[in-house]
PDB file of C-alpha atoms and ligand atoms in Angstrom:
ATOM      1  CA  MET A   1       0.000   0.000   0.000  1.00 95.00           C
ATOM      2  CA  ILE A   2       1.295   3.495  -0.817  1.00 97.00           C
ATOM      3  CA  THR A   3       1.024   5.807   2.191  1.00 97.00           C
ATOM      4  CA  GLU A   4       1.786   9.439   2.953  1.00 97.00           C
ATOM      5  CA  LYS A   5       5.291   8.261   3.940  1.00 97.00           C
ATOM      6  CA  GLN A   6       6.244   7.200   0.391  1.00 97.00           C
ATOM      7  CA  ILE A   7       4.607  10.323  -0.991  1.00 97.00           C
ATOM      8  CA  SER A   8       6.663  12.421   1.473  1.00 97.00           C
ATOM      9  CA  GLN A   9       9.875  10.718   0.295  1.00 97.00           C
ATOM     10  CA  GLN A  10       9.075  11.490  -3.333  1.00 96.00           C
ATOM     11  CA  LEU A  11       8.168  15.072  -2.564  1.00 96.00           C
ATOM     12  CA  LYS A  12      11.188  15.499  -0.276  1.00 96.00           C
ATOM     13  CA  ARG A  13       8.974  17.147   2.327  1.00 95.00           C
ATOM     14  CA  GLU A  14       6.777  15.643   4.978  1.00 96.00           C
ATOM     15  CA  ILE A  15       3.074  14.956   4.520  1.00 97.00           C
ATOM     16  CA  LYS A  16       1.594  13.928   7.853  1.00 96.00           C
ATOM     17  CA  SER A  17      -2.087  13.700   6.935  1.00 97.00           C
ATOM     18  CA  PRO A  18      -2.985  10.053   6.220  1.00 97.00           C
ATOM     19  CA  ILE A  19      -3.172   8.688   2.662  1.00 98.00           C
ATOM     20  CA  ARG A  20      -3.548   5.031   1.652  1.00 98.00           C
ATOM     21  CA  ILE A  21      -3.490   3.867  -1.957  1.00 98.00           C
ATOM     22  CA  GLY A  22      -4.084   0.145  -2.207  1.00 98.00           C
ATOM     23  CA  ASN A  23      -6.258  -2.595  -3.611  1.00 98.00           C
ATOM     24  CA  LEU A  24      -8.813  -5.137  -2.402  1.00 98.00           C
ATOM     25  CA  VAL A  25      -6.048  -7.711  -1.816  1.00 98.00           C
ATOM     26  CA  ASP A  26      -4.419  -5.308   0.679  1.00 97.00           C
ATOM     27  CA  LEU A  27      -7.764  -5.336   2.504  1.00 97.00           C
ATOM     28  CA  ASN A  28      -7.893  -9.168   2.480  1.00 96.00           C
ATOM     29  CA  ILE A  29     -10.946  -9.067   0.219  1.00 97.00           C
ATOM     30  CA  ASP A  30     -11.403 -11.601  -2.578  1.00 96.00           C
ATOM     31  CA  THR A  31     -11.232  -9.321  -5.638  1.00 97.00           C
ATOM     32  CA  LYS A  32     -12.973 -11.710  -8.031  1.00 97.00           C
ATOM     33  CA  ALA A  33     -15.871 -12.360  -5.647  1.00 96.00           C
ATOM     34  CA  PHE A  34     -16.204  -8.656  -4.824  1.00 96.00           C
ATOM     35  CA  LEU A  35     -16.331  -7.591  -8.474  1.00 96.00           C
ATOM     36  CA  LYS A  36     -18.735 -10.396  -9.374  1.00 95.00           C
ATOM     37  CA  CYS A  37     -21.057  -9.187  -6.624  1.00 92.00           C
ATOM     38  CA  PHE A  38     -20.835  -5.450  -7.353  1.00 93.00           C
ATOM     39  CA  GLN A  39     -20.280  -4.978 -11.087  1.00 94.00           C
ATOM     40  CA  PRO A  40     -23.920  -5.849 -12.013  1.00 92.00           C
ATOM     41  CA  PHE A  41     -25.182  -3.559  -9.239  1.00 91.00           C
ATOM     42  CA  PHE A  42     -24.019  -0.478 -11.194  1.00 94.00           C
ATOM     43  CA  GLU A  43     -26.294  -1.269 -14.145  1.00 92.00           C
ATOM     44  CA  ASN A  44     -29.353  -0.084 -12.191  1.00 88.00           C
ATOM     45  CA  LEU A  45     -28.384   3.232 -10.635  1.00 93.00           C
ATOM     46  CA  GLU A  46     -30.547   6.311 -10.887  1.00 92.00           C
ATOM     47  CA  ASP A  47     -29.651   9.291 -13.119  1.00 93.00           C
ATOM     48  CA  ASP A  48     -28.119  12.216 -11.233  1.00 90.00           C
ATOM     49  CA  CYS A  49     -30.564  14.851 -12.518  1.00 90.00           C
ATOM     50  CA  TYR A  50     -29.130  17.468 -10.162  1.00 90.00           C
ATOM     51  CA  LEU A  51     -25.885  17.366 -12.096  1.00 90.00           C
ATOM     52  CA  VAL A  52     -27.712  17.664 -15.441  1.00 92.00           C
ATOM     53  CA  ARG A  53     -29.598  20.751 -14.197  1.00 94.00           C
ATOM     54  CA  GLU A  54     -26.414  22.302 -12.827  1.00 91.00           C
ATOM     55  CA  ASN A  55     -24.620  21.701 -16.145  1.00 93.00           C
ATOM     56  CA  GLN A  56     -27.472  23.286 -18.101  1.00 94.00           C
ATOM     57  CA  ILE A  57     -27.468  26.338 -15.844  1.00 95.00           C
ATOM     58  CA  LYS A  58     -23.688  26.593 -16.137  1.00 94.00           C
ATOM     59  CA  TYR A  59     -23.926  26.470 -19.926  1.00 95.00           C
ATOM     60  CA  LEU A  60     -26.628  29.147 -20.087  1.00 96.00           C
ATOM     61  CA  LYS A  61     -24.624  31.436 -17.795  1.00 96.00           C
ATOM     62  CA  THR A  62     -21.659  31.145 -20.179  1.00 96.00           C
ATOM     63  CA  ALA A  63     -23.856  31.721 -23.241  1.00 96.00           C
ATOM     64  CA  PHE A  64     -25.720  34.673 -21.686  1.00 96.00           C
ATOM     65  CA  PRO A  65     -23.254  36.473 -19.378  1.00 96.00           C
ATOM     66  CA  GLU A  66     -25.543  39.529 -19.319  1.00 96.00           C
ATOM     67  CA  ASP A  67     -28.328  37.385 -17.797  1.00 96.00           C
ATOM     68  CA  VAL A  68     -26.339  35.761 -14.998  1.00 96.00           C
ATOM     69  CA  VAL A  69     -28.387  37.508 -12.294  1.00 96.00           C
ATOM     70  CA  ALA A  70     -31.713  36.394 -13.840  1.00 95.00           C
ATOM     71  CA  ILE A  71     -30.425  32.828 -14.343  1.00 96.00           C
ATOM     72  CA  ASN A  72     -29.204  32.684 -10.749  1.00 94.00           C
ATOM     73  CA  GLU A  73     -32.696  33.690  -9.586  1.00 94.00           C
ATOM     74  CA  ILE A  74     -34.254  30.526 -11.016  1.00 94.00           C
ATOM     75  CA  ARG A  75     -31.233  28.260 -10.374  1.00 93.00           C
ATOM     76  CA  LYS A  76     -32.237  26.810  -7.022  1.00 91.00           C
ATOM     77  CA  ALA A  77     -35.890  26.133  -7.913  1.00 92.00           C
ATOM     78  CA  TYR A  78     -34.742  24.393 -11.105  1.00 93.00           C
ATOM     79  CA  PHE A  79     -32.027  22.457  -9.230  1.00 90.00           C
ATOM     80  CA  TYR A  80     -34.655  21.053  -6.867  1.00 88.00           C
ATOM     81  CA  GLY A  81     -37.040  20.221  -9.712  1.00 88.00           C
ATOM     82  CA  LYS A  82     -39.647  22.634  -8.346  1.00 90.00           C
ATOM     83  CA  VAL A  83     -39.944  24.158 -11.807  1.00 94.00           C
ATOM     84  CA  THR A  84     -39.604  22.300 -15.110  1.00 93.00           C
ATOM     85  CA  ALA A  85     -37.141  22.898 -17.961  1.00 92.00           C
ATOM     86  CA  GLU A  86     -39.752  25.238 -19.455  1.00 94.00           C
ATOM     87  CA  ILE A  87     -38.272  27.964 -17.275  1.00 95.00           C
ATOM     88  CA  LEU A  88     -35.119  27.824 -19.423  1.00 96.00           C
ATOM     89  CA  GLU A  89     -37.069  28.341 -22.673  1.00 95.00           C
ATOM     90  CA  PRO A  90     -36.485  32.131 -22.979  1.00 94.00           C
ATOM     91  CA  TRP A  91     -32.744  31.447 -23.224  1.00 96.00           C
ATOM     92  CA  ILE A  92     -32.878  28.162 -25.150  1.00 95.00           C
ATOM     93  CA  ARG A  93     -34.959  29.916 -27.851  1.00 95.00           C
ATOM     94  CA  GLN A  94     -32.129  32.370 -28.475  1.00 96.00           C
ATOM     95  CA  LEU A  95     -29.435  29.714 -28.964  1.00 95.00           C
ATOM     96  CA  GLY A  96     -27.858  29.311 -32.407  1.00 95.00           C
ATOM     97  CA  ARG A  97     -27.660  25.876 -34.009  1.00 94.00           C
ATOM     98  CA  GLU A  98     -24.186  25.053 -32.698  1.00 95.00           C
ATOM     99  CA  GLN A  99     -25.063  26.400 -29.264  1.00 96.00           C
ATOM    100  CA  LYS A 100     -28.168  24.176 -29.229  1.00 95.00           C
ATOM    101  CA  THR A 101     -25.950  21.125 -29.788  1.00 94.00           C
ATOM    102  CA  GLN A 102     -23.666  22.288 -26.977  1.00 94.00           C
ATOM    103  CA  PHE A 103     -26.688  22.768 -24.711  1.00 95.00           C
ATOM    104  CA  GLU A 104     -27.956  19.287 -25.592  1.00 93.00           C
ATOM    105  CA  ASN A 105     -24.530  17.890 -24.738  1.00 92.00           C
ATOM    106  CA  SER A 106     -24.673  19.663 -21.373  1.00 92.00           C
ATOM    107  CA  SER A 107     -28.080  18.020 -20.837  1.00 93.00           C
ATOM    108  CA  MET A 108     -26.752  14.473 -21.158  1.00 93.00           C
ATOM    109  CA  VAL A 109     -26.755  12.206 -18.132  1.00 93.00           C
ATOM    110  CA  THR A 110     -23.085  11.693 -17.287  1.00 93.00           C
ATOM    111  CA  ARG A 111     -23.517  10.437 -13.753  1.00 93.00           C
ATOM    112  CA  GLN A 112     -25.750   7.872 -12.056  1.00 94.00           C
ATOM    113  CA  ARG A 113     -25.734   7.089  -8.386  1.00 92.00           C
ATOM    114  CA  SER A 114     -27.267   5.630  -5.266  1.00 92.00           C
ATOM    115  CA  ILE A 115     -26.413   5.980  -1.629  1.00 92.00           C
ATOM    116  CA  ALA A 116     -26.416   3.966   1.612  1.00 93.00           C
ATOM    117  CA  SER A 117     -25.381   5.003   5.130  1.00 94.00           C
ATOM    118  CA  PHE A 118     -24.247   2.821   7.997  1.00 95.00           C
ATOM    119  CA  THR A 119     -22.935   3.029  11.507  1.00 96.00           C
ATOM    120  CA  ILE A 120     -20.217   0.605  12.372  1.00 97.00           C
ATOM    121  CA  GLU A 121     -19.329   0.012  15.971  1.00 96.00           C
ATOM    122  CA  LYS A 122     -16.741  -2.173  17.630  1.00 94.00           C
ATOM    123  CA  LYS A 123     -18.211  -3.969  20.657  1.00 91.00           C
ATOM    124  CA  ASP A 124     -16.224  -6.645  22.528  1.00 87.00           C
ATOM    125  CA  ASN A 125     -14.033  -7.184  19.470  1.00 86.00           C
ATOM    126  CA  GLU A 126     -17.067  -7.709  17.226  1.00 94.00           C
ATOM    127  CA  PHE A 127     -18.313  -5.286  14.597  1.00 95.00           C
ATOM    128  CA  VAL A 128     -21.928  -4.189  14.777  1.00 95.00           C
ATOM    129  CA  ILE A 129     -23.115  -2.697  11.509  1.00 95.00           C
ATOM    130  CA  GLU A 130     -26.434  -0.897  11.177  1.00 93.00           C
ATOM    131  CA  ARG A 131     -27.915   0.625   8.069  1.00 92.00           C
ATOM    132  CA  ILE A 132     -29.385   4.066   8.561  1.00 91.00           C
ATOM    133  CA  SER A 133     -32.005   5.306   6.227  1.00 84.00           C
ATOM    134  CA  GLU A 134     -31.437   8.875   5.058  1.00 75.00           C
ATOM    135  CA  SER A 135     -34.051  10.729   3.142  1.00 63.00           C
ATOM    136  CA  SER A 136     -31.614  13.332   1.861  1.00 69.00           C
ATOM    137  CA  PHE A 137     -27.958  14.066   1.536  1.00 66.00           C
ATOM    138  CA  GLU A 138     -25.927  17.242   1.823  1.00 70.00           C
ATOM    139  CA  GLN A 139     -22.225  17.903   2.149  1.00 72.00           C
ATOM    140  CA  ASN A 140     -20.544  20.309   4.492  1.00 70.00           C
ATOM    141  CA  VAL A 141     -18.848  22.256   1.686  1.00 71.00           C
ATOM    142  CA  ASP A 142     -19.017  25.651  -0.016  1.00 70.00           C
ATOM    143  CA  ASP A 143     -20.507  24.771  -3.424  1.00 72.00           C
ATOM    144  CA  PHE A 144     -23.876  23.456  -4.691  1.00 69.00           C
ATOM    145  CA  ARG A 145     -23.191  20.132  -2.973  1.00 74.00           C
ATOM    146  CA  SER A 146     -24.226  21.784   0.318  1.00 72.00           C
ATOM    147  CA  TRP A 147     -27.778  21.954  -1.089  1.00 74.00           C
ATOM    148  CA  GLN A 148     -29.874  19.050   0.081  1.00 75.00           C
ATOM    149  CA  ARG A 149     -30.148  16.352  -2.567  1.00 79.00           C
ATOM    150  CA  VAL A 150     -32.258  13.204  -2.533  1.00 79.00           C
ATOM    151  CA  PHE A 151     -30.592  10.153  -4.043  1.00 80.00           C
ATOM    152  CA  LYS A 152     -32.030   6.707  -4.415  1.00 82.00           C
ATOM    153  CA  GLU A 153     -31.117   4.436  -1.526  1.00 81.00           C
ATOM    154  CA  ALA A 154     -29.019   1.492  -2.630  1.00 81.00           C
ATOM    155  CA  ASP A 155     -30.609  -1.948  -2.824  1.00 79.00           C
ATOM    156  CA  GLU A 156     -30.614  -3.715   0.545  1.00 79.00           C
ATOM    157  CA  LYS A 157     -30.030  -7.170  -0.957  1.00 78.00           C
ATOM    158  CA  VAL A 158     -26.541  -6.484  -2.305  1.00 78.00           C
ATOM    159  CA  LEU A 159     -25.372  -4.523   0.709  1.00 81.00           C
ATOM    160  CA  LYS A 160     -26.441  -7.239   3.141  1.00 78.00           C
ATOM    161  CA  ARG A 161     -23.890  -9.600   1.646  1.00 80.00           C
ATOM    162  CA  SER A 162     -20.943 -10.337   3.866  1.00 86.00           C
ATOM    163  CA  ILE A 163     -18.423  -9.074   1.322  1.00 92.00           C
ATOM    164  CA  PHE A 164     -19.739  -5.521   1.631  1.00 94.00           C
ATOM    165  CA  ASN A 165     -19.667  -5.786   5.436  1.00 94.00           C
ATOM    166  CA  GLN A 166     -16.080  -6.873   5.065  1.00 96.00           C
ATOM    167  CA  LEU A 167     -15.306  -3.678   3.152  1.00 97.00           C
ATOM    168  CA  LEU A 168     -16.951  -1.572   5.885  1.00 97.00           C
ATOM    169  CA  GLN A 169     -14.915  -3.402   8.529  1.00 97.00           C
ATOM    170  CA  GLU A 170     -11.676  -2.939   6.608  1.00 97.00           C
ATOM    171  CA  ALA A 171     -12.412   0.787   6.298  1.00 98.00           C
ATOM    172  CA  PHE A 172     -12.953   0.849  10.078  1.00 98.00           C
ATOM    173  CA  LYS A 173      -9.610  -0.913  10.605  1.00 97.00           C
ATOM    174  CA  MET A 174      -7.778   1.631   8.403  1.00 97.00           C
ATOM    175  CA  VAL A 175      -9.230   4.434  10.532  1.00 97.00           C
ATOM    176  CA  ALA A 176      -8.441   2.550  13.757  1.00 96.00           C
ATOM    177  CA  VAL A 177      -4.738   2.392  12.818  1.00 96.00           C
ATOM    178  CA  ILE A 178      -4.782   6.200  12.842  1.00 96.00           C
ATOM    179  CA  HIS A 179      -7.216   6.552  15.802  1.00 96.00           C
ATOM    180  CA  PRO A 180      -6.621   3.489  18.019  1.00 94.00           C
ATOM    181  CA  SER A 181      -9.384   4.374  20.489  1.00 93.00           C
ATOM    182  CA  ILE A 182     -12.139   4.797  17.883  1.00 95.00           C
ATOM    183  CA  GLN A 183     -15.289   2.823  18.707  1.00 95.00           C
ATOM    184  CA  LYS A 184     -17.873   3.999  16.211  1.00 97.00           C
ATOM    185  CA  LEU A 185     -17.976   5.461  12.711  1.00 97.00           C
ATOM    186  CA  LYS A 186     -20.644   6.627  10.331  1.00 97.00           C
ATOM    187  CA  ILE A 187     -19.973   5.632   6.746  1.00 97.00           C
ATOM    188  CA  THR A 188     -21.993   7.032   3.847  1.00 95.00           C
ATOM    189  CA  SER A 189     -21.317   4.982   0.754  1.00 95.00           C
ATOM    190  CA  HIS A 190     -21.835   6.321  -2.748  1.00 94.00           C
ATOM    191  CA  PHE A 191     -22.232   4.070  -5.736  1.00 95.00           C
ATOM    192  CA  MET A 192     -21.403   6.142  -8.778  1.00 96.00           C
ATOM    193  CA  ARG A 193     -21.242   5.549 -12.491  1.00 97.00           C
ATOM    194  CA  THR A 194     -19.609   8.238 -14.634  1.00 97.00           C
ATOM    195  CA  ILE A 195     -20.553   8.062 -18.303  1.00 97.00           C
ATOM    196  CA  ALA A 196     -18.756   9.415 -21.365  1.00 96.00           C
ATOM    197  CA  ALA A 197     -20.694   9.407 -24.628  1.00 91.00           C
ATOM    198  CA  GLY A 198     -19.294  10.418 -28.018  1.00 87.00           C
ATOM    199  CA  ILE A 199     -17.529  13.739 -27.528  1.00 88.00           C
ATOM    200  CA  VAL A 200     -19.212  14.354 -24.159  1.00 92.00           C
ATOM    201  CA  LYS A 201     -16.845  13.741 -21.282  1.00 93.00           C
ATOM    202  CA  GLY A 202     -17.974  12.213 -18.004  1.00 93.00           C
ATOM    203  CA  GLU A 203     -17.194  14.274 -14.919  1.00 87.00           C
ATOM    204  CA  ASN A 204     -17.132  12.646 -11.514  1.00 83.00           C
ATOM    205  CA  SER A 205     -15.972  15.856  -9.796  1.00 84.00           C
ATOM    206  CA  PRO A 206     -17.577  18.753 -11.687  1.00 83.00           C
ATOM    207  CA  GLU A 207     -16.930  20.999  -8.673  1.00 85.00           C
ATOM    208  CA  GLY A 208     -13.161  20.734  -9.372  1.00 92.00           C
ATOM    209  CA  VAL A 209     -10.559  20.200  -6.653  1.00 96.00           C
ATOM    210  CA  HIS A 210     -12.602  19.732  -3.489  1.00 95.00           C
ATOM    211  CA  GLU A 211     -13.146  18.276  -0.054  1.00 95.00           C
ATOM    212  CA  ASP A 212     -16.189  16.194   0.896  1.00 94.00           C
ATOM    213  CA  GLY A 213     -16.845  17.494   4.418  1.00 95.00           C
ATOM    214  CA  ALA A 214     -15.961  14.160   6.102  1.00 96.00           C
ATOM    215  CA  ASN A 215     -13.116  13.187   8.448  1.00 97.00           C
ATOM    216  CA  TYR A 216     -11.841  10.569   5.990  1.00 98.00           C
ATOM    217  CA  ILE A 217     -12.891   9.441   2.553  1.00 98.00           C
ATOM    218  CA  ILE A 218     -12.367   6.629   0.176  1.00 98.00           C
ATOM    219  CA  SER A 219     -12.642   8.906  -2.841  1.00 98.00           C
ATOM    220  CA  ALA A 220     -12.896   5.842  -5.057  1.00 98.00           C
ATOM    221  CA  LEU A 221     -12.746   2.085  -5.013  1.00 98.00           C
ATOM    222  CA  VAL A 222     -12.849   1.303  -8.713  1.00 98.00           C
ATOM    223  CA  VAL A 223     -15.301  -1.439  -9.650  1.00 98.00           C
ATOM    224  CA  ASN A 224     -15.358  -1.026 -13.422  1.00 97.00           C
ATOM    225  CA  ARG A 225     -13.544   0.841 -16.218  1.00 98.00           C
ATOM    226  CA  ARG A 226     -14.939   0.209 -19.692  1.00 97.00           C
ATOM    227  CA  ASN A 227     -13.952   1.895 -22.981  1.00 97.00           C
ATOM    228  CA  ILE A 228     -12.382   4.925 -21.295  1.00 97.00           C
ATOM    229  CA  THR A 229      -9.262   6.993 -20.877  1.00 97.00           C
ATOM    230  CA  GLY A 230      -8.837   9.422 -17.975  1.00 97.00           C
ATOM    231  CA  GLY A 231     -10.406   9.134 -14.559  1.00 97.00           C
ATOM    232  CA  GLU A 232      -7.106   9.869 -12.841  1.00 98.00           C
ATOM    233  CA  THR A 233      -7.266  10.235  -9.059  1.00 98.00           C
ATOM    234  CA  GLN A 234      -5.366  13.298  -7.875  1.00 98.00           C
ATOM    235  CA  ILE A 235      -4.508  14.346  -4.323  1.00 98.00           C
ATOM    236  CA  PHE A 236      -3.557  17.927  -3.565  1.00 98.00           C
ATOM    237  CA  GLU A 237      -2.170  19.763  -0.593  1.00 97.00           C
ATOM    238  CA  LYS A 238      -3.546  23.254  -0.092  1.00 96.00           C
ATOM    239  CA  ARG A 239      -0.682  25.562   0.885  1.00 93.00           C
ATOM    240  CA  ASN A 240      -1.000  29.352   1.012  1.00 88.00           C
ATOM    241  CA  ASP A 241      -4.288  29.146  -0.934  1.00 89.00           C
ATOM    242  CA  GLU A 242      -2.639  27.180  -3.757  1.00 94.00           C
ATOM    243  CA  ASN A 243      -3.429  23.550  -4.534  1.00 95.00           C
ATOM    244  CA  GLU A 244      -0.241  21.580  -5.060  1.00 96.00           C
ATOM    245  CA  LEU A 245      -0.594  18.200  -6.758  1.00 97.00           C
ATOM    246  CA  ILE A 246       1.143  15.659  -4.514  1.00 97.00           C
ATOM    247  CA  PHE A 247      -0.129  12.356  -5.934  1.00 98.00           C
ATOM    248  CA  GLN A 248      -1.772  11.136  -9.128  1.00 98.00           C
ATOM    249  CA  LYS A 249      -2.792   7.690 -10.338  1.00 98.00           C
ATOM    250  CA  GLU A 250      -5.302   6.188 -12.749  1.00 98.00           C
ATOM    251  CA  LEU A 251      -6.738   3.634 -10.338  1.00 98.00           C
ATOM    252  CA  GLU A 252      -7.324   0.240 -11.893  1.00 98.00           C
ATOM    253  CA  VAL A 253     -10.276  -2.017 -11.130  1.00 98.00           C
ATOM    254  CA  GLY A 254      -9.964  -3.211  -7.507  1.00 98.00           C
ATOM    255  CA  GLU A 255      -7.770  -0.264  -6.448  1.00 98.00           C
ATOM    256  CA  PHE A 256      -8.801   2.460  -3.990  1.00 98.00           C
ATOM    257  CA  ALA A 257      -7.679   5.835  -2.608  1.00 98.00           C
ATOM    258  CA  PHE A 258      -8.242   6.622   1.078  1.00 98.00           C
ATOM    259  CA  GLN A 259      -7.288   9.980   2.574  1.00 98.00           C
ATOM    260  CA  ALA A 260      -7.943  12.453   5.371  1.00 97.00           C
ATOM    261  CA  ASP A 261     -10.528  14.930   4.115  1.00 97.00           C
ATOM    262  CA  THR A 262     -11.799  17.851   6.195  1.00 95.00           C
ATOM    263  CA  GLY A 263     -10.311  19.466   9.322  1.00 91.00           C
ATOM    264  CA  GLU A 264      -7.249  17.197   9.189  1.00 90.00           C
ATOM    265  CA  GLU A 265      -4.922  20.181   8.849  1.00 89.00           C
ATOM    266  CA  LYS A 266      -5.653  20.923  12.509  1.00 91.00           C
ATOM    267  CA  THR A 267      -4.898  17.333  13.551  1.00 91.00           C
ATOM    268  CA  PHE A 268      -2.005  16.404  11.280  1.00 93.00           C
ATOM    269  CA  GLY A 269      -0.761  19.629   9.719  1.00 91.00           C
ATOM    270  CA  ASN A 270      -1.467  19.130   6.001  1.00 94.00           C
ATOM    271  CA  ASP A 271      -4.648  20.234   4.246  1.00 96.00           C
ATOM    272  CA  LEU A 272      -5.477  17.523   1.685  1.00 97.00           C
ATOM    273  CA  TRP A 273      -7.919  18.047  -1.201  1.00 98.00           C
ATOM    274  CA  HIS A 274      -8.790  15.790  -4.125  1.00 98.00           C
ATOM    275  CA  TYR A 275     -10.053  15.571  -7.693  1.00 97.00           C
ATOM    276  CA  VAL A 276     -10.621  13.023 -10.414  1.00 97.00           C
ATOM    277  CA  THR A 277     -10.043  13.941 -14.058  1.00 97.00           C
ATOM    278  CA  PRO A 278     -12.928  13.519 -16.553  1.00 96.00           C
ATOM    279  CA  ILE A 279     -13.275  10.298 -18.528  1.00 97.00           C
ATOM    280  CA  GLN A 280     -13.510  10.102 -22.310  1.00 96.00           C
ATOM    281  CA  SER A 281     -14.699   7.175 -24.380  1.00 96.00           C
ATOM    282  CA  ILE A 282     -12.043   5.488 -26.543  1.00 96.00           C
ATOM    283  CA  ASN A 283     -14.463   4.104 -29.122  1.00 95.00           C
ATOM    284  CA  LYS A 284     -16.701   7.142 -29.648  1.00 93.00           C
ATOM    285  CA  THR A 285     -19.583   5.057 -31.008  1.00 93.00           C
ATOM    286  CA  GLU A 286     -20.048   3.411 -27.626  1.00 94.00           C
ATOM    287  CA  ILE A 287     -20.394   4.847 -24.157  1.00 95.00           C
ATOM    288  CA  GLY A 288     -17.496   4.655 -21.731  1.00 97.00           C
ATOM    289  CA  VAL A 289     -18.112   4.023 -18.027  1.00 97.00           C
ATOM    290  CA  ARG A 290     -16.230   4.221 -14.753  1.00 98.00           C
ATOM    291  CA  ASP A 291     -17.958   2.709 -11.708  1.00 98.00           C
ATOM    292  CA  ILE A 292     -16.762   3.450  -8.216  1.00 98.00           C
ATOM    293  CA  ILE A 293     -17.735   3.007  -4.597  1.00 97.00           C
ATOM    294  CA  GLY A 294     -16.921   6.077  -2.483  1.00 97.00           C
ATOM    295  CA  PHE A 295     -17.041   6.368   1.314  1.00 98.00           C
ATOM    296  CA  ASP A 296     -17.531   9.471   3.460  1.00 97.00           C
ATOM    297  CA  ILE A 297     -16.296   8.481   6.920  1.00 98.00           C
ATOM    298  CA  GLN A 298     -17.259  10.380  10.051  1.00 97.00           C
ATOM    299  CA  LEU A 299     -15.657   9.680  13.439  1.00 97.00           C
ATOM    300  CA  LEU A 300     -18.365   9.229  16.081  1.00 96.00           C
ATOM    301  CA  ASP A 301     -17.324   7.786  19.458  1.00 79.00           C
ATOM    302  CA  SER A 302     -13.896   6.993  20.804  1.00 69.00           C
ATOM    303  CA  LEU A 303     -12.955   5.495  24.176  1.00 66.00           C
TER     304      LEU A 303
HETATM  305 FE1  FE2 B   1     -14.950  13.915  -3.450  1.00 77.86          FE
END
């Protein structure tokens, strides 16, 4: 497993905030069995319509810079689906032919997802895992992700399998190496498919270099890469308001990136951020997909 220690050696300066780059084998998980269980699961995720609406709004703001104030006025209602796409008509009507194609491209579904939250507690050397149902999701960040979004809850059947529990337990163990007295965590898992179609790239992190508002994250455990280039995981350190790239890797299927996320600069001294580059399809006549499981990990109780 690559840790912040190897990264520090390469950089020739010390990174103290925890980073782990590894694969399912490092976590003692049977890769073949895990992929067999989870790869089909990604075929039935729900479209992330919030992202489509945000992309449309972003496009219109670029096309009509003089109307940014008016577009911003309807942005939130449209984001939440309280008003239909009809509200965009006054601007769409004015688009030229090429602009219309660009707008249609911005309207394509490039991300699908579902969500499931758990608490995991260590009691008398046993793990107790409980699923918590969450009607909505918001992130403690400064962009549109702080707006409450409702995502489909992931199917109970798949997540009840022991191999997923094993992943939750291994995530707990990684945190416990850093925080030996930790007793309980909350883990919100995201199942995400990024889609590239024709010339339209798939963006997993449209907000750019970011944090997720959790103590730790697995930004990605890659479950599938099909007909794509890109999707490179990047880790940054924020120093004097500048993001410095300190690690980059195109994670292969079965590989993951774990890192400290928010507030760690106060605990460890380095402010880590992250990003994943867009994916593009290799054969443009077919879609390209990247499927990942992401974890937001919140420390709850310690001894
Ligand atoms: Fe993220």
